[in-house]
PDB file of C-alpha atoms in Angstrom:
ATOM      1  CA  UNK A 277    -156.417 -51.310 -74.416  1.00 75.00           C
ATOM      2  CA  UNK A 278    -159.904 -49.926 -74.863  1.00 83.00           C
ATOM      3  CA  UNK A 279    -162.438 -52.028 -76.984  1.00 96.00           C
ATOM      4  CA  UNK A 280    -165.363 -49.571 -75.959  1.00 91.00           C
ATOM      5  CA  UNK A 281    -167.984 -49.601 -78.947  1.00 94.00           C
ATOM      6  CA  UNK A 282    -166.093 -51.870 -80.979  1.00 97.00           C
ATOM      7  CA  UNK A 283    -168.077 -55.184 -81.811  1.00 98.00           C
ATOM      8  CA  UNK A 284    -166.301 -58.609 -82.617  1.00 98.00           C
ATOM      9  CA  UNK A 285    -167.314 -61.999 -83.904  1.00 98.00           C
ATOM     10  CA  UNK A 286    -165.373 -65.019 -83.180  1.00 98.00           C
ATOM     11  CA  UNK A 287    -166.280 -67.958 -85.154  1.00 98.00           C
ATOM     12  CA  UNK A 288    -166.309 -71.301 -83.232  1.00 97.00           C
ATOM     13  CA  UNK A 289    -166.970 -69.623 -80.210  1.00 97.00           C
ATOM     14  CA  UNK A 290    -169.266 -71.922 -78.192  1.00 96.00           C
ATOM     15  CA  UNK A 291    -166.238 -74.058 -76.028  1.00 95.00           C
ATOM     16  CA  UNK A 292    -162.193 -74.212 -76.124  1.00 95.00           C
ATOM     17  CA  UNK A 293    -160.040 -71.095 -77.945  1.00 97.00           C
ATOM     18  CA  UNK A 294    -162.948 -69.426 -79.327  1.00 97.00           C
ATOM     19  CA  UNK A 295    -164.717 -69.081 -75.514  1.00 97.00           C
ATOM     20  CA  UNK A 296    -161.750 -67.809 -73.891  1.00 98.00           C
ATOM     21  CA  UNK A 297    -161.338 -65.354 -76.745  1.00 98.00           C
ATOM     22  CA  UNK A 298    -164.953 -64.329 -76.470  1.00 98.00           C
ATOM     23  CA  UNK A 299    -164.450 -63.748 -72.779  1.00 98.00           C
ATOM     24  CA  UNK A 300    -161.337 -61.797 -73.175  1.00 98.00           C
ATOM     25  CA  UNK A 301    -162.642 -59.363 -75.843  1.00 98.00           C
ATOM     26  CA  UNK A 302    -165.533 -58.723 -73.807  1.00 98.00           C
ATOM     27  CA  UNK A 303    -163.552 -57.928 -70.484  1.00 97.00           C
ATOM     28  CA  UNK A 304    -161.711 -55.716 -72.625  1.00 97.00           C
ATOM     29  CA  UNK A 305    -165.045 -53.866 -73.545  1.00 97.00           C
ATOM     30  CA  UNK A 306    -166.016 -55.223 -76.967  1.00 98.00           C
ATOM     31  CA  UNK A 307    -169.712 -56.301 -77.859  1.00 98.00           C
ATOM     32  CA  UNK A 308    -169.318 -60.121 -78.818  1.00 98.00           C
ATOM     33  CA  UNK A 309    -171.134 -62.131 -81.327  1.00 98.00           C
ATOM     34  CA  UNK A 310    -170.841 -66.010 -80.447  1.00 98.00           C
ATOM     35  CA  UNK A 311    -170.980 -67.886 -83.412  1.00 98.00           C
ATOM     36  CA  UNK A 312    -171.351 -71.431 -83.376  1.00 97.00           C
ATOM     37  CA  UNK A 313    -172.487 -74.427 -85.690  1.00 93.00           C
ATOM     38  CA  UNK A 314    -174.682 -76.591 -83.877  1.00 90.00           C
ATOM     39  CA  UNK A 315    -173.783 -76.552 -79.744  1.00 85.00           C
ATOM     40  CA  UNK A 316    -176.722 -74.400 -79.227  1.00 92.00           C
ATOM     41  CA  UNK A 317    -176.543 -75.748 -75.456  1.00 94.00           C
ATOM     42  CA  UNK A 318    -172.579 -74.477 -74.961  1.00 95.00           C
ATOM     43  CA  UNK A 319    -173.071 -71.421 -77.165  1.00 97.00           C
ATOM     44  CA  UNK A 320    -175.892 -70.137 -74.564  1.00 97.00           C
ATOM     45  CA  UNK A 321    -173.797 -71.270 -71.426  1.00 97.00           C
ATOM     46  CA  UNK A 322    -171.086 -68.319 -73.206  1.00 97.00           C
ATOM     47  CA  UNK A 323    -173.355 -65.699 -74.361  1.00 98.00           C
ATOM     48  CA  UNK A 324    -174.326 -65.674 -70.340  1.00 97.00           C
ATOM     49  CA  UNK A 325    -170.825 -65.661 -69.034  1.00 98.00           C
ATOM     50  CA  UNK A 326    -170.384 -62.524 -71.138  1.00 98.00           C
ATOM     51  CA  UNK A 327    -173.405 -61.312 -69.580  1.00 97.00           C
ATOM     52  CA  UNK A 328    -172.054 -61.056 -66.315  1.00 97.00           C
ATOM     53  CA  UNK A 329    -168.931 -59.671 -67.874  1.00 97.00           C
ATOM     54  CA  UNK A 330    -170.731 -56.558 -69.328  1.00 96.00           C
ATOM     55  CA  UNK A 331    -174.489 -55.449 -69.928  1.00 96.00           C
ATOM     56  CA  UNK A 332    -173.303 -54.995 -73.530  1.00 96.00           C
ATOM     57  CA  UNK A 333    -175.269 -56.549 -76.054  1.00 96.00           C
ATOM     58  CA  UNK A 334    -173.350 -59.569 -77.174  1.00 97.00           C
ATOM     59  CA  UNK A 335    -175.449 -62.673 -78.764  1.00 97.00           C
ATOM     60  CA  UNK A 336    -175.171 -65.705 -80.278  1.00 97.00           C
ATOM     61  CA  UNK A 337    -174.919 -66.209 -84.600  1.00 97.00           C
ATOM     62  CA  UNK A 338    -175.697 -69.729 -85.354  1.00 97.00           C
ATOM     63  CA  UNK A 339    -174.244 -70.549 -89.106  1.00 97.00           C
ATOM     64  CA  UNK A 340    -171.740 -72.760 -90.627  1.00 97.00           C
ATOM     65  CA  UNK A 341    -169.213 -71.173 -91.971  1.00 98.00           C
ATOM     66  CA  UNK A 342    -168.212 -73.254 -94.858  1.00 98.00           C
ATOM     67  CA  UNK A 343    -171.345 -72.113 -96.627  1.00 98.00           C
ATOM     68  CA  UNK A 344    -170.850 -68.867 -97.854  1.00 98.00           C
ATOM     69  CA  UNK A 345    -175.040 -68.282 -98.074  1.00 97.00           C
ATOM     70  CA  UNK A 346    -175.398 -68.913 -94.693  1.00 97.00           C
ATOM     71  CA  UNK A 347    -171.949 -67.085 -93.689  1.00 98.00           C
ATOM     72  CA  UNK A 348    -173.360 -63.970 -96.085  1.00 98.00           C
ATOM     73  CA  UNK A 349    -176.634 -63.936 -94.281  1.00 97.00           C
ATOM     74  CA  UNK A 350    -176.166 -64.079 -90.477  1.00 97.00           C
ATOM     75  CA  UNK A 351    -173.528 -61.895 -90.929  1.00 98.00           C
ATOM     76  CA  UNK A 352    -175.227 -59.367 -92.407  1.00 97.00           C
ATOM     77  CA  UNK A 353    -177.829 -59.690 -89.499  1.00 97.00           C
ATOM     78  CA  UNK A 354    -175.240 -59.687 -87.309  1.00 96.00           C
ATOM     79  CA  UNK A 355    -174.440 -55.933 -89.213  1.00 97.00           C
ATOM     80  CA  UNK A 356    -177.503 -54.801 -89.272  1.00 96.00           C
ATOM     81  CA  UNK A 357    -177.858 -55.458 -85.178  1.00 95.00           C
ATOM     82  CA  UNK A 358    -174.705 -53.456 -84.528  1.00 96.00           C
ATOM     83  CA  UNK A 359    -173.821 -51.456 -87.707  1.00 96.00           C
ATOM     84  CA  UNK A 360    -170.322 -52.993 -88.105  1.00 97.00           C
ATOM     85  CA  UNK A 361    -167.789 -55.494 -87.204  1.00 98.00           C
ATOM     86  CA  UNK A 362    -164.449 -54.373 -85.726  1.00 98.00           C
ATOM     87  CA  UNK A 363    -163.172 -57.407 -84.711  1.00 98.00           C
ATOM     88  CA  UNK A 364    -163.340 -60.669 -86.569  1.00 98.00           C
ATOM     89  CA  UNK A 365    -161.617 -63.897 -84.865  1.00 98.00           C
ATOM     90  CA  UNK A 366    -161.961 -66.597 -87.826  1.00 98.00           C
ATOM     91  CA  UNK A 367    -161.430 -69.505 -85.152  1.00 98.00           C
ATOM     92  CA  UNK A 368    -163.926 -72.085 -86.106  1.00 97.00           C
ATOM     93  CA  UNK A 369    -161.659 -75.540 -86.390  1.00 96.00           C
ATOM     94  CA  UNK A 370    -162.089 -79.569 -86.981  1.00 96.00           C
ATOM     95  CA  UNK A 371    -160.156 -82.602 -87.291  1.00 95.00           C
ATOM     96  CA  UNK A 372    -160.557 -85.663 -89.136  1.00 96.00           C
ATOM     97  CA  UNK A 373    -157.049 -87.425 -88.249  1.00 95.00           C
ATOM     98  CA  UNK A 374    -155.818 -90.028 -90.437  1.00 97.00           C
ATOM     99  CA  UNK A 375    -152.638 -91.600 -92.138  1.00 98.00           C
ATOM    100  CA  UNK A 376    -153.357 -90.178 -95.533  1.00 97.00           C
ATOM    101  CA  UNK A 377    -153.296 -93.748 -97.301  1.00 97.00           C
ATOM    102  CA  UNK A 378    -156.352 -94.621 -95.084  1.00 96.00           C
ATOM    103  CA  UNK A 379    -157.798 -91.250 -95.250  1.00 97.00           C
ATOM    104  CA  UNK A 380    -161.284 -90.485 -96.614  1.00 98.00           C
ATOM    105  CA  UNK A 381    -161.808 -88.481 -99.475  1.00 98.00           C
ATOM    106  CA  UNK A 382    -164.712 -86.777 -97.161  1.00 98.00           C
ATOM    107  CA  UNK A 383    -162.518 -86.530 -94.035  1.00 98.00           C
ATOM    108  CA  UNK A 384    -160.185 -83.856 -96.016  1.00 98.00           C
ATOM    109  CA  UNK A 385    -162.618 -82.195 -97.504  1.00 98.00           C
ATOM    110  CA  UNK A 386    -164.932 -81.588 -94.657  1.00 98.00           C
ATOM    111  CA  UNK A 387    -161.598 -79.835 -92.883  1.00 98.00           C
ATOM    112  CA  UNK A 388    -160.545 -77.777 -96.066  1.00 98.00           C
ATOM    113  CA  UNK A 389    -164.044 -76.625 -96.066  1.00 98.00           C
ATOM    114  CA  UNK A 390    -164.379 -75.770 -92.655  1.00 98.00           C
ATOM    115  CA  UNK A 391    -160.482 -74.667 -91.691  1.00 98.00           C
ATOM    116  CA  UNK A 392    -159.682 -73.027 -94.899  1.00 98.00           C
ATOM    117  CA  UNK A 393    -162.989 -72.227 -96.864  1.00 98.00           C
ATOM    118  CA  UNK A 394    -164.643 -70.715 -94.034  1.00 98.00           C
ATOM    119  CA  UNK A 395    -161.680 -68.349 -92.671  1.00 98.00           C
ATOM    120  CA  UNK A 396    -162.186 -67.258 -97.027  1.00 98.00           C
ATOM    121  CA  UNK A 397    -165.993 -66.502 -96.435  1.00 98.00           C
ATOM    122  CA  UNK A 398    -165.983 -64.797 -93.470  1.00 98.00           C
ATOM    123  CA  UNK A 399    -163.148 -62.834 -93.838  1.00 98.00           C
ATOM    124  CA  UNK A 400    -164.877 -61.850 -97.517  1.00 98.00           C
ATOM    125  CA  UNK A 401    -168.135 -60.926 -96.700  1.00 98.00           C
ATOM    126  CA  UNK A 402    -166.714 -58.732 -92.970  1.00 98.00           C
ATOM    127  CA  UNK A 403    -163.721 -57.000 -95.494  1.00 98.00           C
ATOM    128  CA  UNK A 404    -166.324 -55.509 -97.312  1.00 96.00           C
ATOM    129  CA  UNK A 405    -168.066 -53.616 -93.633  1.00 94.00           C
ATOM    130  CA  UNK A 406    -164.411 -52.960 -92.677  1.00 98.00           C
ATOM    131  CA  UNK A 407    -163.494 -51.385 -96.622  1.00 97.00           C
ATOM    132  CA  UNK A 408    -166.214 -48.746 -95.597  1.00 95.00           C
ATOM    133  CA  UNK A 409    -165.290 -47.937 -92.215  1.00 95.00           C
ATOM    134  CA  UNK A 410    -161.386 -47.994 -93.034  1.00 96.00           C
ATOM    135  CA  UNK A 411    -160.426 -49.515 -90.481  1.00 96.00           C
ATOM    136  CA  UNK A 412    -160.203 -53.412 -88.702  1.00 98.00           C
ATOM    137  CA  UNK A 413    -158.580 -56.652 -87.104  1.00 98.00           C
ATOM    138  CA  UNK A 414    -158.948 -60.197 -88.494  1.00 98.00           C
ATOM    139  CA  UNK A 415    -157.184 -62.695 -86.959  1.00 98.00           C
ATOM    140  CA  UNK A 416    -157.131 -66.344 -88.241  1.00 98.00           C
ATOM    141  CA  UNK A 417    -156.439 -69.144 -86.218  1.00 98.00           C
ATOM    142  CA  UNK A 418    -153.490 -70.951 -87.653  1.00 98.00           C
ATOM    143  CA  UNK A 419    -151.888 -73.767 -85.994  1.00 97.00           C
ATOM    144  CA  UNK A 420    -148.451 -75.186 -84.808  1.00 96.00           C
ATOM    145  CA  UNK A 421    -149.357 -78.433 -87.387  1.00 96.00           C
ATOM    146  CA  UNK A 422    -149.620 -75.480 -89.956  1.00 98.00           C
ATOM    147  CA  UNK A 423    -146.053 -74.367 -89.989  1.00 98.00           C
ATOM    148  CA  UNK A 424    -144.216 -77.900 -88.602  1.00 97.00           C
ATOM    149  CA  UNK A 425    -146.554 -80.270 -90.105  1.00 96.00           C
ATOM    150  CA  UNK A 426    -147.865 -83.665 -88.394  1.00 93.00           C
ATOM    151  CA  UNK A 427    -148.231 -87.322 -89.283  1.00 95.00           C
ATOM    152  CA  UNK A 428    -151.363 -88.514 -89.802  1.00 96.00           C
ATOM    153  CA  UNK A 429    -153.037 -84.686 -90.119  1.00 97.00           C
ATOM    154  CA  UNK A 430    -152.500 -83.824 -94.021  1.00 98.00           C
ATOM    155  CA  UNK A 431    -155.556 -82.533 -94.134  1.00 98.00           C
ATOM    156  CA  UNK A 432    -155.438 -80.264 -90.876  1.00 98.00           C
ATOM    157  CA  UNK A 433    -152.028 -79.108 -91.899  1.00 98.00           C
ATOM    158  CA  UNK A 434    -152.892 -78.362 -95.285  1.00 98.00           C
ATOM    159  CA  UNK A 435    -155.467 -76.625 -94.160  1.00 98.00           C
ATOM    160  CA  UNK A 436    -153.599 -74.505 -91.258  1.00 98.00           C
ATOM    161  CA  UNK A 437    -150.729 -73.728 -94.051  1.00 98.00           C
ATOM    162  CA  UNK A 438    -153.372 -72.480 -96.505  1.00 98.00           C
ATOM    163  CA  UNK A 439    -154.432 -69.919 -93.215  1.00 98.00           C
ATOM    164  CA  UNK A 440    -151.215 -68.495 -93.358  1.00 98.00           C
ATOM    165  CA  UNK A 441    -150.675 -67.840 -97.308  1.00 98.00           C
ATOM    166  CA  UNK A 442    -154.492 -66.732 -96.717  1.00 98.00           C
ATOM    167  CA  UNK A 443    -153.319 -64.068 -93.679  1.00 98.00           C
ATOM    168  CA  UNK A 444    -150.445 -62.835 -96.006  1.00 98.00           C
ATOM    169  CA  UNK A 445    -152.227 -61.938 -99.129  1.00 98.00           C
ATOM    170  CA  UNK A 446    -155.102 -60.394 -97.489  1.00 98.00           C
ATOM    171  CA  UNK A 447    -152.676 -58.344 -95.094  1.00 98.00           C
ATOM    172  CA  UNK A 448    -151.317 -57.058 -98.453  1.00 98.00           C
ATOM    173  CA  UNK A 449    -154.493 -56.310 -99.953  1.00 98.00           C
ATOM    174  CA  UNK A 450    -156.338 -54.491 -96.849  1.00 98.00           C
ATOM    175  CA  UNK A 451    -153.342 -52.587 -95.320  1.00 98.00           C
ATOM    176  CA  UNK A 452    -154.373 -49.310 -97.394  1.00 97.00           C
ATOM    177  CA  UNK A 453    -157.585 -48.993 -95.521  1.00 97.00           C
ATOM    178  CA  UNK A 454    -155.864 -49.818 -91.818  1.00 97.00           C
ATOM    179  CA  UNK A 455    -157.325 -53.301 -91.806  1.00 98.00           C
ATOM    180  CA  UNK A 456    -154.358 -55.350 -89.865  1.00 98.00           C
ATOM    181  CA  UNK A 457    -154.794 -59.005 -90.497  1.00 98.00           C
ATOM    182  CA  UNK A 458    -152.661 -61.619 -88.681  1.00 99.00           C
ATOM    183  CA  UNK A 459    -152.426 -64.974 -87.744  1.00 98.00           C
ATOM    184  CA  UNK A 460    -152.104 -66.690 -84.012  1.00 98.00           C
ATOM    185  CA  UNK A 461    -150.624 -70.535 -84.117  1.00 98.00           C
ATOM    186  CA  UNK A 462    -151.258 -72.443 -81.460  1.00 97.00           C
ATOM    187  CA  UNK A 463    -149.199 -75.456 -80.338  1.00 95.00           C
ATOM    188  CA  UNK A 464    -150.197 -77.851 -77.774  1.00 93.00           C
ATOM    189  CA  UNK A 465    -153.077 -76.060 -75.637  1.00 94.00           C
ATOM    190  CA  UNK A 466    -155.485 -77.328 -73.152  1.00 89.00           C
ATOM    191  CA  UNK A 467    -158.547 -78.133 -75.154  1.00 83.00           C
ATOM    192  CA  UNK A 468    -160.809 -81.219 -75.818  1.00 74.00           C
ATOM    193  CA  UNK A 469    -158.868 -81.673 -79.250  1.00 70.00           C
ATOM    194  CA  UNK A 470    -155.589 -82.412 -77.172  1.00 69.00           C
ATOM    195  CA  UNK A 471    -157.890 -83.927 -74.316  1.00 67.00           C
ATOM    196  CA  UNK A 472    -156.765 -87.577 -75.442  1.00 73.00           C
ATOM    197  CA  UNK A 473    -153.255 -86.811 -74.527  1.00 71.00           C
ATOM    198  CA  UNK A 474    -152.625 -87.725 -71.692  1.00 71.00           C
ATOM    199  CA  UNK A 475    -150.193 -89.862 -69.623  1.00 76.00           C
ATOM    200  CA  UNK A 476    -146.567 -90.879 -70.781  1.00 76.00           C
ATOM    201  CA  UNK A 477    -147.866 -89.678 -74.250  1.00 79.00           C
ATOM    202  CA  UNK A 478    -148.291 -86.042 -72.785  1.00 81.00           C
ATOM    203  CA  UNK A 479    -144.542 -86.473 -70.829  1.00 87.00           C
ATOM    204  CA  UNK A 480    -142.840 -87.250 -73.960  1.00 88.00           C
ATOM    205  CA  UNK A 481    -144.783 -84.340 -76.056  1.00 87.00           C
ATOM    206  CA  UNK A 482    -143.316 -81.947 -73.178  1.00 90.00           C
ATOM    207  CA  UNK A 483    -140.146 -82.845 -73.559  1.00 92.00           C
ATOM    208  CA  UNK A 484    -140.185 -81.148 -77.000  1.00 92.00           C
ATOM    209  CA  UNK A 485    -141.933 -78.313 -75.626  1.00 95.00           C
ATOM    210  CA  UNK A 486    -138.674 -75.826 -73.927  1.00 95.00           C
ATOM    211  CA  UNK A 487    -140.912 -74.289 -71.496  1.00 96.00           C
ATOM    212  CA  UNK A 488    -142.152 -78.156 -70.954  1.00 94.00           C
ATOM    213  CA  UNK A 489    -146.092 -77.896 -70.104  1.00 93.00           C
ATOM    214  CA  UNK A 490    -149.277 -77.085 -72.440  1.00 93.00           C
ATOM    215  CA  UNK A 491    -150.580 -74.033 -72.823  1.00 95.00           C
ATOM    216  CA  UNK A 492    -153.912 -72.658 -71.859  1.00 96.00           C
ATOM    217  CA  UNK A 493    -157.040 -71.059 -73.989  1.00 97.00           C
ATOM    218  CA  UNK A 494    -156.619 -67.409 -72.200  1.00 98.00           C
ATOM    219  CA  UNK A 495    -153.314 -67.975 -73.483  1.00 98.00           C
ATOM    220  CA  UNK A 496    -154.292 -67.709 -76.778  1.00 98.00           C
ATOM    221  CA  UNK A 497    -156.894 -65.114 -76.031  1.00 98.00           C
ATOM    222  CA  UNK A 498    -154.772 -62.834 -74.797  1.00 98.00           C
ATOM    223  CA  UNK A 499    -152.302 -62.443 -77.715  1.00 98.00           C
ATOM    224  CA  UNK A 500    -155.540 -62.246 -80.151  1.00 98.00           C
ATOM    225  CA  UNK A 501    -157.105 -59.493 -77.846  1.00 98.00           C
ATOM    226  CA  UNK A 502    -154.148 -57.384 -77.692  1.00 98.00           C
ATOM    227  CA  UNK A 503    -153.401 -58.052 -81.957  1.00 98.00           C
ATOM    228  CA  UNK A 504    -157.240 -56.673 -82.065  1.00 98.00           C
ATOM    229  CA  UNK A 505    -156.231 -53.250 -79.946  1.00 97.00           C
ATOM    230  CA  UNK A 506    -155.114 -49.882 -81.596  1.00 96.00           C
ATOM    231  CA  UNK A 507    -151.892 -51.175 -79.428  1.00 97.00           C
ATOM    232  CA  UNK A 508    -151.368 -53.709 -82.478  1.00 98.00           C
ATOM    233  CA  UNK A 509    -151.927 -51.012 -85.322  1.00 97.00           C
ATOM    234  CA  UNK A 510    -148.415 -51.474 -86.780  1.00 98.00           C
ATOM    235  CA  UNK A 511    -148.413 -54.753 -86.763  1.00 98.00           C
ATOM    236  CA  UNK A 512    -150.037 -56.878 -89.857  1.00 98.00           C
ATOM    237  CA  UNK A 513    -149.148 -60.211 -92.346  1.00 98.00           C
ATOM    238  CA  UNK A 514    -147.526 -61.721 -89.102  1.00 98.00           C
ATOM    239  CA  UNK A 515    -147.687 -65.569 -87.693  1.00 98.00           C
ATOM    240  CA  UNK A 516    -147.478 -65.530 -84.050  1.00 98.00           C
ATOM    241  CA  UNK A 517    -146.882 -68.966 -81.749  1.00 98.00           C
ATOM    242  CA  UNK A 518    -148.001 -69.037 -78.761  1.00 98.00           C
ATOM    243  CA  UNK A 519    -146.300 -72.971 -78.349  1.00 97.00           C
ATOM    244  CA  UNK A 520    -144.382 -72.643 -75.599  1.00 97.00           C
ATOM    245  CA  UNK A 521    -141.059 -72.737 -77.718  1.00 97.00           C
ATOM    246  CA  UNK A 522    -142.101 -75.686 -79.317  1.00 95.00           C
ATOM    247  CA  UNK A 523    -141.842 -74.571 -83.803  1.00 94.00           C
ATOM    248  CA  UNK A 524    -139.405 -71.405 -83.485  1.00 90.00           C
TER     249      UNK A 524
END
């Protein structure tokens, strides 16, 4: 898989998932653009790792992707840098857990906004580059909670479900211009969001998992890098787990 002169942006890119993804792309030979939302301190630490991965110029887009003026703007920087985006990862993610009768009204709509809204902004402001050039990958971050569901995330699954109709629709609607657009759904993976199981807890999650451990970040990454290849040309619409067996 050669990436050489193709330029990505991953969204939520500054720890977890969207690093490893970062790091993968660029091994494979892509220019990177980091974006994160306020971890200016974690975002740098990554924009150096893929320093020493390639002398490529990757950098870092600070904007929240929930607001489409901001999203419009530093992408368009982001264009202007590099003359077009190949490669978009919408990754960026929160949680706001909660049995729905004690849920806030600003919990679910923070993670709607940020899950669902922001995968919408970025993927319509980066379709319009990739309409000109006729061709790119966009792959949105779905998750396991997406497909399954989970007590006491609604709003998360709501949100992850929404991803997937989201992936479908816009697979239909860019496929004439060779835009692929797909959707990776994690299950249980080795990030601070699953940091708090531990213990027992974790033992009983893996024995619902068939290949009965967690999965790691690069796991992730390396299904997304090879969906953003000319390998994964043929392929579009789709909702891949990478869960260990866990939803089938």
């Amino acid at each position: 898989m050669s990436f050489e002169n193709k330029i990505a942006l991953v969204t939520g890119a500054s720890r977890g998932i969207g690093r490893s993804i970062a790091l993968e792309l660029a091994k494979a030979g892509a220019t990177v653009c980091v974006n994160f939302q306020k971890n200016s301190e974690k975002a740098e630490g990554v924009l150096q790792e893929l320093k020493h991965i390639s002398s490529k110029p990757h950098c870092l887009s600070q904007f929240n992707t929930s607001s489409l003026e901001e999203t419009e703007k530093e992408i368009a920087k982001c264009i202007a840098e590099h003359g077009k985006i190949d490669i978009l990862v919408n990754n960026a993610g929160i949680t706001k857990d909660g049995l729905l009768l004690r849920m806030k009204e600003s919990d679910w709509d923070e993670v709607i906004a940020t899950n669902l809204k922001g995968i919408f902004n970025c993927s319509k402001v980066v379709a319009k580059s990739m309409l000109k050039h006729r061709q790119g990958r966009i792959i949105n971050i779905t998750s396991y909670s997406g497909e399954a569901g989970n007590p006491g995330q609604s709003n998360y699954s709501a949100s992850k479900a929404g991803v997937i109709g989201f992936t479908k629709s816009l697979a239909k609607e860019l496929g004439s211009r060779s835009i692929t657009v797909n959707a990776v759904s994690p299950g249980f993976i080795q990030t601070d969001m699953t940091s708090q199981i531990e213990g027992e807890y974790q033992k009983e999650v893996c024995k619902n998992i068939p290949l009965g451990f967690f999965g790691s970040c690069e796991d992730v990454a390396h299904l997304v890098t090879f969906l953003s290849s000319d390998d994964a040309r043929y392929i579009t619409g789709q909702v891949i787990g990478v869960n260990g067996g866990l939803y089938m």
